[in-house]
Amino acid sequence: MNVLAIGCHPDDMEINCAGTLAKCVKRGDNVTVCHVANGDLGHAIIQPDELRIIRRDEARKAGSLAGIKVVTCDIGDVMVYEGSKEQRDKVVDIIRECDPDFIITHAPNDYMPDHVAVSRLVFDASFAASVPHYKTGVDAVSKVTPIYYMDNLAGLGFIPTDYVDITDEIDLKLEMLECHESQLKWMRDHDHIDFADFVKTCAKYRGLQSNCQYAEGFTQCLVYPKIQPMRLLP
């Protein structure tokens, strides 16, 4: 299968679904991660132009650990807007290029406006990508693609309907997360937050709910005709 995960910032996939994506690679899937925003405002000292490059390279390094292709729409932080045709078309092009069997993205009730905007962009773009006469930079047509929403930060306001056991992938997930040094080191040194431990704790909590050691939680986008009579997650 072809799997496409579309997140907002370069570390969002590692936080919420990297274990699942690594498990997809292990079963033979082609996995692509797309970051809509470039993360250029995610530091108080490093300037945006420099940080944009740092975070792009960190994301590519993280993806390489699991055999995942990493691409970006390169939109600035706090500039993601679901009403922008230009941004929607960028996401349409990514979907058409990847031709995914399913998409993973942010939940509609996530905590950050950029995340919520990405969730809506993906919902809208996944339909537009299936319309033959809707023309963008990629001359292809995608199927109407099932969408899975990944967990919110800390699991707040999110009740999973699907779980993926990532017990065998938890160490790789955390190794991928640690590639985002510009974020994790800053939080440890200046905010005194061990974000890797935070993410591991959330995975353990979802594991307790689903009778395994570590898990990631998802909900399906339950709209016609995106529902499939089979399990797509690993």
PDB file of C-alpha atoms in Angstrom:
ATOM      1  CA  MET A   1       0.000   0.000   0.000  1.00  0.00           C
ATOM      2  CA  ASN A   2       0.903   3.657  -0.348  1.00  0.00           C
ATOM      3  CA  VAL A   3       0.622   5.579   2.920  1.00  0.00           C
ATOM      4  CA  LEU A   4       0.681   9.369   3.213  1.00  0.00           C
ATOM      5  CA  ALA A   5       0.970  11.181   6.542  1.00  0.00           C
ATOM      6  CA  ILE A   6       0.346  14.925   6.337  1.00  0.00           C
ATOM      7  CA  GLY A   7       1.246  16.902   9.419  1.00  0.00           C
ATOM      8  CA  CYS A   8       1.745  20.539  10.164  1.00  0.00           C
ATOM      9  CA  HIS A   9       5.256  20.788  11.618  1.00  0.00           C
ATOM     10  CA  PRO A  10       8.400  18.700  11.087  1.00  0.00           C
ATOM     11  CA  ASP A  11       8.086  16.796  14.388  1.00  0.00           C
ATOM     12  CA  ASP A  12       4.318  16.212  14.472  1.00  0.00           C
ATOM     13  CA  MET A  13       4.516  12.774  12.851  1.00  0.00           C
ATOM     14  CA  GLU A  14       7.176  11.584  15.289  1.00  0.00           C
ATOM     15  CA  ILE A  15       5.031  12.704  18.209  1.00  0.00           C
ATOM     16  CA  ASN A  16       1.774  11.116  17.115  1.00  0.00           C
ATOM     17  CA  CYS A  17       2.216   8.359  14.539  1.00  0.00           C
ATOM     18  CA  ALA A  18       5.873   7.500  13.800  1.00  0.00           C
ATOM     19  CA  GLY A  19       5.501   4.044  15.318  1.00  0.00           C
ATOM     20  CA  THR A  20       2.578   3.288  13.033  1.00  0.00           C
ATOM     21  CA  LEU A  21       4.438   4.616   9.987  1.00  0.00           C
ATOM     22  CA  ALA A  22       7.495   2.520  10.833  1.00  0.00           C
ATOM     23  CA  LYS A  23       5.224  -0.506  11.166  1.00  0.00           C
ATOM     24  CA  CYS A  24       3.759   0.291   7.724  1.00  0.00           C
ATOM     25  CA  VAL A  25       7.260   0.280   6.243  1.00  0.00           C
ATOM     26  CA  LYS A  26       7.958  -3.095   7.892  1.00  0.00           C
ATOM     27  CA  ARG A  27       4.914  -4.648   6.214  1.00  0.00           C
ATOM     28  CA  GLY A  28       6.114  -3.379   2.820  1.00  0.00           C
ATOM     29  CA  ASP A  29       4.183  -0.120   2.390  1.00  0.00           C
ATOM     30  CA  ASN A  30       5.556   2.933   0.609  1.00  0.00           C
ATOM     31  CA  VAL A  31       5.351   5.698   3.214  1.00  0.00           C
ATOM     32  CA  THR A  32       5.598   9.441   2.619  1.00  0.00           C
ATOM     33  CA  VAL A  33       5.489  12.173   5.254  1.00  0.00           C
ATOM     34  CA  CYS A  34       4.546  15.705   4.221  1.00  0.00           C
ATOM     35  CA  HIS A  35       4.977  18.747   6.446  1.00  0.00           C
ATOM     36  CA  VAL A  36       2.694  21.597   5.425  1.00  0.00           C
ATOM     37  CA  ALA A  37       4.476  24.191   7.582  1.00  0.00           C
ATOM     38  CA  ASN A  38       8.245  24.507   7.759  1.00  0.00           C
ATOM     39  CA  GLY A  39       8.543  25.166  11.495  1.00  0.00           C
ATOM     40  CA  ASP A  40      10.429  28.428  11.016  1.00  0.00           C
ATOM     41  CA  LEU A  41       8.990  30.094  14.141  1.00  0.00           C
ATOM     42  CA  GLY A  42       9.642  27.190  16.506  1.00  0.00           C
ATOM     43  CA  HIS A  43      12.511  28.749  18.446  1.00  0.00           C
ATOM     44  CA  ALA A  44      13.087  31.910  20.476  1.00  0.00           C
ATOM     45  CA  ILE A  45      16.724  32.454  19.432  1.00  0.00           C
ATOM     46  CA  ILE A  46      17.356  30.752  16.076  1.00  0.00           C
ATOM     47  CA  GLN A  47      16.122  33.028  13.305  1.00  0.00           C
ATOM     48  CA  PRO A  48      13.355  31.819  10.965  1.00  0.00           C
ATOM     49  CA  ASP A  49      15.438  31.569   7.774  1.00  0.00           C
ATOM     50  CA  GLU A  50      18.043  29.437   9.527  1.00  0.00           C
ATOM     51  CA  LEU A  51      15.539  27.386  11.503  1.00  0.00           C
ATOM     52  CA  ARG A  52      13.562  26.530   8.370  1.00  0.00           C
ATOM     53  CA  ILE A  53      16.609  24.729   6.952  1.00  0.00           C
ATOM     54  CA  ILE A  54      17.530  23.082  10.263  1.00  0.00           C
ATOM     55  CA  ARG A  55      14.070  21.656  10.741  1.00  0.00           C
ATOM     56  CA  ARG A  56      13.860  20.419   7.157  1.00  0.00           C
ATOM     57  CA  ASP A  57      17.124  18.520   7.617  1.00  0.00           C
ATOM     58  CA  GLU A  58      16.058  17.145  11.010  1.00  0.00           C
ATOM     59  CA  ALA A  59      12.847  15.799   9.468  1.00  0.00           C
ATOM     60  CA  ARG A  60      14.706  14.127   6.616  1.00  0.00           C
ATOM     61  CA  LYS A  61      17.121  12.502   9.058  1.00  0.00           C
ATOM     62  CA  ALA A  62      14.232  11.213  11.175  1.00  0.00           C
ATOM     63  CA  GLY A  63      12.456   9.787   8.157  1.00  0.00           C
ATOM     64  CA  SER A  64      15.596   8.058   6.904  1.00  0.00           C
ATOM     65  CA  LEU A  65      15.804   6.021  10.117  1.00  0.00           C
ATOM     66  CA  ALA A  66      12.540   4.270   9.205  1.00  0.00           C
ATOM     67  CA  GLY A  67      12.770   4.288   5.405  1.00  0.00           C
ATOM     68  CA  ILE A  68      10.223   7.088   5.048  1.00  0.00           C
ATOM     69  CA  LYS A  69      10.267   9.710   2.295  1.00  0.00           C
ATOM     70  CA  VAL A  70       9.915  13.265   3.665  1.00  0.00           C
ATOM     71  CA  VAL A  71       8.606  16.271   1.700  1.00  0.00           C
ATOM     72  CA  THR A  72       7.357  19.738   2.629  1.00  0.00           C
ATOM     73  CA  CYS A  73       4.919  22.368   1.365  1.00  0.00           C
ATOM     74  CA  ASP A  74       7.283  24.938   2.953  1.00  0.00           C
ATOM     75  CA  ILE A  75       4.610  27.281   4.302  1.00  0.00           C
ATOM     76  CA  GLY A  76       5.624  29.527   7.191  1.00  0.00           C
ATOM     77  CA  ASP A  77       4.415  28.898  10.734  1.00  0.00           C
ATOM     78  CA  VAL A  78       1.137  30.618  11.651  1.00  0.00           C
ATOM     79  CA  MET A  79       0.551  31.113   7.919  1.00  0.00           C
ATOM     80  CA  VAL A  80      -1.390  27.916   7.230  1.00  0.00           C
ATOM     81  CA  TYR A  81      -4.897  28.799   6.096  1.00  0.00           C
ATOM     82  CA  GLU A  82      -7.496  26.257   5.020  1.00  0.00           C
ATOM     83  CA  GLY A  83      -9.207  28.841   2.815  1.00  0.00           C
ATOM     84  CA  SER A  84      -6.142  29.326   0.618  1.00  0.00           C
ATOM     85  CA  LYS A  85      -6.506  27.753  -2.828  1.00  0.00           C
ATOM     86  CA  GLU A  86      -2.740  27.943  -3.324  1.00  0.00           C
ATOM     87  CA  GLN A  87      -2.100  25.934  -0.163  1.00  0.00           C
ATOM     88  CA  ARG A  88      -4.892  23.473  -0.923  1.00  0.00           C
ATOM     89  CA  ASP A  89      -3.435  22.879  -4.373  1.00  0.00           C
ATOM     90  CA  LYS A  90      -0.025  22.145  -2.874  1.00  0.00           C
ATOM     91  CA  VAL A  91      -1.644  19.431  -0.765  1.00  0.00           C
ATOM     92  CA  VAL A  92      -3.627  18.185  -3.782  1.00  0.00           C
ATOM     93  CA  ASP A  93      -0.341  17.796  -5.689  1.00  0.00           C
ATOM     94  CA  ILE A  94       1.192  15.790  -2.829  1.00  0.00           C
ATOM     95  CA  ILE A  95      -1.844  13.495  -2.712  1.00  0.00           C
ATOM     96  CA  ARG A  96      -1.857  13.001  -6.476  1.00  0.00           C
ATOM     97  CA  GLU A  97       1.870  12.256  -6.535  1.00  0.00           C
ATOM     98  CA  CYS A  98       1.640   9.703  -3.719  1.00  0.00           C
ATOM     99  CA  ASP A  99      -1.712   8.154  -4.713  1.00  0.00           C
ATOM    100  CA  PRO A 100      -2.234   6.942  -1.126  1.00  0.00           C
ATOM    101  CA  ASP A 101      -4.452   4.091  -0.009  1.00  0.00           C
ATOM    102  CA  PHE A 102      -5.017   6.075   3.183  1.00  0.00           C
ATOM    103  CA  ILE A 103      -3.945   9.362   4.736  1.00  0.00           C
ATOM    104  CA  ILE A 104      -3.057  10.179   8.347  1.00  0.00           C
ATOM    105  CA  THR A 105      -3.411  13.775   9.534  1.00  0.00           C
ATOM    106  CA  HIS A 106      -4.350  15.977  12.502  1.00  0.00           C
ATOM    107  CA  ALA A 107      -7.703  15.706  14.220  1.00  0.00           C
ATOM    108  CA  PRO A 108     -10.170  18.565  13.578  1.00  0.00           C
ATOM    109  CA  ASN A 109     -10.151  19.498  17.294  1.00  0.00           C
ATOM    110  CA  ASP A 110      -6.382  19.696  17.803  1.00  0.00           C
ATOM    111  CA  TYR A 111      -4.976  22.397  20.052  1.00  0.00           C
ATOM    112  CA  MET A 112      -3.073  24.567  17.555  1.00  0.00           C
ATOM    113  CA  PRO A 113      -4.711  26.665  14.804  1.00  0.00           C
ATOM    114  CA  ASP A 114      -2.110  25.553  12.249  1.00  0.00           C
ATOM    115  CA  HIS A 115      -2.891  21.893  13.046  1.00  0.00           C
ATOM    116  CA  VAL A 116      -6.623  22.467  12.655  1.00  0.00           C
ATOM    117  CA  ALA A 117      -6.046  24.276   9.365  1.00  0.00           C
ATOM    118  CA  VAL A 118      -3.982  21.327   8.075  1.00  0.00           C
ATOM    119  CA  SER A 119      -6.735  18.917   9.070  1.00  0.00           C
ATOM    120  CA  ARG A 120      -9.224  20.904   7.002  1.00  0.00           C
ATOM    121  CA  LEU A 121      -6.788  21.348   4.113  1.00  0.00           C
ATOM    122  CA  VAL A 122      -6.298  17.583   3.932  1.00  0.00           C
ATOM    123  CA  PHE A 123     -10.049  16.909   4.054  1.00  0.00           C
ATOM    124  CA  ASP A 124     -10.705  19.403   1.262  1.00  0.00           C
ATOM    125  CA  ALA A 125      -7.666  18.463  -0.837  1.00  0.00           C
ATOM    126  CA  SER A 126      -8.364  14.738  -0.645  1.00  0.00           C
ATOM    127  CA  PHE A 127     -11.661  15.353  -2.405  1.00  0.00           C
ATOM    128  CA  ALA A 128     -10.309  17.868  -4.911  1.00  0.00           C
ATOM    129  CA  ALA A 129      -7.521  15.437  -5.837  1.00  0.00           C
ATOM    130  CA  SER A 130     -10.152  12.935  -6.999  1.00  0.00           C
ATOM    131  CA  VAL A 131     -11.882  15.338  -9.391  1.00  0.00           C
ATOM    132  CA  PRO A 132     -10.585  14.686 -12.947  1.00  0.00           C
ATOM    133  CA  HIS A 133     -11.130  18.203 -14.274  1.00  0.00           C
ATOM    134  CA  TYR A 134      -9.665  19.970 -11.235  1.00  0.00           C
ATOM    135  CA  LYS A 135      -6.303  21.019 -12.618  1.00  0.00           C
ATOM    136  CA  THR A 136      -3.181  21.559 -10.519  1.00  0.00           C
ATOM    137  CA  GLY A 137       0.536  21.112 -11.077  1.00  0.00           C
ATOM    138  CA  VAL A 138       0.232  17.327 -11.129  1.00  0.00           C
ATOM    139  CA  ASP A 139      -1.639  15.811 -14.060  1.00  0.00           C
ATOM    140  CA  ALA A 140      -3.149  12.837 -12.240  1.00  0.00           C
ATOM    141  CA  VAL A 141      -6.319  11.847 -10.412  1.00  0.00           C
ATOM    142  CA  SER A 142      -6.372  10.257  -6.974  1.00  0.00           C
ATOM    143  CA  LYS A 143      -9.056   8.004  -5.568  1.00  0.00           C
ATOM    144  CA  VAL A 144     -11.286   9.270  -2.776  1.00  0.00           C
ATOM    145  CA  THR A 145      -8.914   8.425   0.035  1.00  0.00           C
ATOM    146  CA  PRO A 146      -9.764   7.208   3.556  1.00  0.00           C
ATOM    147  CA  ILE A 147      -8.460   9.492   6.302  1.00  0.00           C
ATOM    148  CA  TYR A 148      -7.329   8.595   9.807  1.00  0.00           C
ATOM    149  CA  TYR A 149      -6.943  11.328  12.397  1.00  0.00           C
ATOM    150  CA  MET A 150      -3.981  10.909  14.752  1.00  0.00           C
ATOM    151  CA  ASP A 151      -3.990  11.636  18.457  1.00  0.00           C
ATOM    152  CA  ASN A 152      -4.094  15.139  19.893  1.00  0.00           C
ATOM    153  CA  LEU A 153      -1.171  16.317  22.001  1.00  0.00           C
ATOM    154  CA  ALA A 154      -1.462  14.624  25.419  1.00  0.00           C
ATOM    155  CA  GLY A 155      -4.590  12.846  24.151  1.00  0.00           C
ATOM    156  CA  LEU A 156      -6.877  15.669  25.260  1.00  0.00           C
ATOM    157  CA  GLY A 157     -10.336  15.575  23.714  1.00  0.00           C
ATOM    158  CA  PHE A 158      -9.465  12.489  21.658  1.00  0.00           C
ATOM    159  CA  ILE A 159     -11.104   9.064  21.999  1.00  0.00           C
ATOM    160  CA  PRO A 160      -9.455   6.545  19.648  1.00  0.00           C
ATOM    161  CA  THR A 161     -11.512   4.091  17.631  1.00  0.00           C
ATOM    162  CA  ASP A 162      -8.409   2.317  16.311  1.00  0.00           C
ATOM    163  CA  TYR A 163      -5.150   1.418  18.012  1.00  0.00           C
ATOM    164  CA  VAL A 164      -1.813   0.301  16.612  1.00  0.00           C
ATOM    165  CA  ASP A 165       0.523  -1.727  18.831  1.00  0.00           C
ATOM    166  CA  ILE A 166       3.925  -0.013  18.527  1.00  0.00           C
ATOM    167  CA  THR A 167       5.703  -1.910  21.292  1.00  0.00           C
ATOM    168  CA  ASP A 168       8.341  -3.153  18.851  1.00  0.00           C
ATOM    169  CA  GLU A 169       8.675   0.319  17.311  1.00  0.00           C
ATOM    170  CA  ILE A 170       8.790   2.515  20.436  1.00  0.00           C
ATOM    171  CA  ASP A 171      12.592   2.784  20.520  1.00  0.00           C
ATOM    172  CA  LEU A 172      12.705   3.743  16.839  1.00  0.00           C
ATOM    173  CA  LYS A 173       9.883   6.255  17.362  1.00  0.00           C
ATOM    174  CA  LEU A 174      11.846   7.952  20.135  1.00  0.00           C
ATOM    175  CA  GLU A 175      15.072   7.860  18.113  1.00  0.00           C
ATOM    176  CA  MET A 176      13.238   9.588  15.271  1.00  0.00           C
ATOM    177  CA  LEU A 177      11.837  12.165  17.688  1.00  0.00           C
ATOM    178  CA  GLU A 178      15.317  12.909  19.051  1.00  0.00           C
ATOM    179  CA  CYS A 179      16.412  13.874  15.527  1.00  0.00           C
ATOM    180  CA  HIS A 180      14.418  17.079  16.057  1.00  0.00           C
ATOM    181  CA  GLU A 181      17.173  18.469  18.227  1.00  0.00           C
ATOM    182  CA  SER A 182      16.277  22.121  17.700  1.00  0.00           C
ATOM    183  CA  GLN A 183      12.974  21.426  19.461  1.00  0.00           C
ATOM    184  CA  LEU A 184      13.800  18.812  22.090  1.00  0.00           C
ATOM    185  CA  LYS A 185      17.071  20.375  23.265  1.00  0.00           C
ATOM    186  CA  TRP A 186      15.454  23.786  23.579  1.00  0.00           C
ATOM    187  CA  MET A 187      12.592  22.389  25.641  1.00  0.00           C
ATOM    188  CA  ARG A 188      14.964  20.474  27.920  1.00  0.00           C
ATOM    189  CA  ASP A 189      17.396  23.361  28.436  1.00  0.00           C
ATOM    190  CA  HIS A 190      14.994  26.291  28.658  1.00  0.00           C
ATOM    191  CA  ASP A 191      11.523  24.909  29.421  1.00  0.00           C
ATOM    192  CA  HIS A 192      12.726  21.972  31.561  1.00  0.00           C
ATOM    193  CA  ILE A 193      10.425  19.608  29.659  1.00  0.00           C
ATOM    194  CA  ASP A 194      11.591  16.148  28.629  1.00  0.00           C
ATOM    195  CA  PHE A 195       9.394  15.902  25.560  1.00  0.00           C
ATOM    196  CA  ALA A 196      10.633  12.430  24.622  1.00  0.00           C
ATOM    197  CA  ASP A 197       9.431  11.168  28.006  1.00  0.00           C
ATOM    198  CA  PHE A 198       6.150  13.033  27.440  1.00  0.00           C
ATOM    199  CA  VAL A 199       5.610  11.221  24.118  1.00  0.00           C
ATOM    200  CA  LYS A 200       6.597   7.843  25.568  1.00  0.00           C
ATOM    201  CA  THR A 201       4.149   8.331  28.442  1.00  0.00           C
ATOM    202  CA  CYS A 202       1.308   9.050  26.002  1.00  0.00           C
ATOM    203  CA  ALA A 203       2.168   5.899  24.030  1.00  0.00           C
ATOM    204  CA  LYS A 204       2.160   3.886  27.255  1.00  0.00           C
ATOM    205  CA  TYR A 205      -1.252   5.307  28.167  1.00  0.00           C
ATOM    206  CA  ARG A 206      -2.699   4.283  24.792  1.00  0.00           C
ATOM    207  CA  GLY A 207      -1.048   0.903  25.286  1.00  0.00           C
ATOM    208  CA  LEU A 208      -2.824   0.446  28.610  1.00  0.00           C
ATOM    209  CA  GLN A 209      -6.127   1.190  26.885  1.00  0.00           C
ATOM    210  CA  SER A 210      -5.503  -1.361  24.129  1.00  0.00           C
ATOM    211  CA  ASN A 211      -3.898  -4.184  26.135  1.00  0.00           C
ATOM    212  CA  CYS A 212      -0.313  -3.801  24.948  1.00  0.00           C
ATOM    213  CA  GLN A 213       2.805  -2.021  26.196  1.00  0.00           C
ATOM    214  CA  TYR A 214       2.852   0.944  23.808  1.00  0.00           C
ATOM    215  CA  ALA A 215       0.304   2.082  21.219  1.00  0.00           C
ATOM    216  CA  GLU A 216      -0.805   4.972  19.032  1.00  0.00           C
ATOM    217  CA  GLY A 217      -4.463   5.929  18.738  1.00  0.00           C
ATOM    218  CA  PHE A 218      -6.511   7.037  15.736  1.00  0.00           C
ATOM    219  CA  THR A 219     -10.060   7.828  14.679  1.00  0.00           C
ATOM    220  CA  GLN A 220     -11.457   7.378  11.206  1.00  0.00           C
ATOM    221  CA  CYS A 221     -12.979  10.170   9.169  1.00  0.00           C
ATOM    222  CA  LEU A 222     -16.460   8.649   9.067  1.00  0.00           C
ATOM    223  CA  VAL A 223     -17.897  10.165   5.910  1.00  0.00           C
ATOM    224  CA  TYR A 224     -19.074   8.563   2.682  1.00  0.00           C
ATOM    225  CA  PRO A 225     -17.321   7.259   0.585  1.00  0.00           C
ATOM    226  CA  LYS A 226     -14.075   7.269   2.583  1.00  0.00           C
ATOM    227  CA  ILE A 227     -15.004   4.269   4.749  1.00  0.00           C
ATOM    228  CA  GLN A 228     -13.557   0.934   3.664  1.00  0.00           C
ATOM    229  CA  PRO A 229     -14.788  -2.509   4.861  1.00  0.00           C
ATOM    230  CA  MET A 230     -11.278  -3.551   5.924  1.00  0.00           C
ATOM    231  CA  ARG A 231      -8.519  -2.522   8.315  1.00  0.00           C
ATOM    232  CA  LEU A 232      -5.948  -0.315   6.626  1.00  0.00           C
ATOM    233  CA  LEU A 233      -3.763   0.521   9.628  1.00  0.00           C
ATOM    234  CA  PRO A 234      -1.068  -2.066  10.432  1.00  0.00           C
TER     235      PRO A 234
END
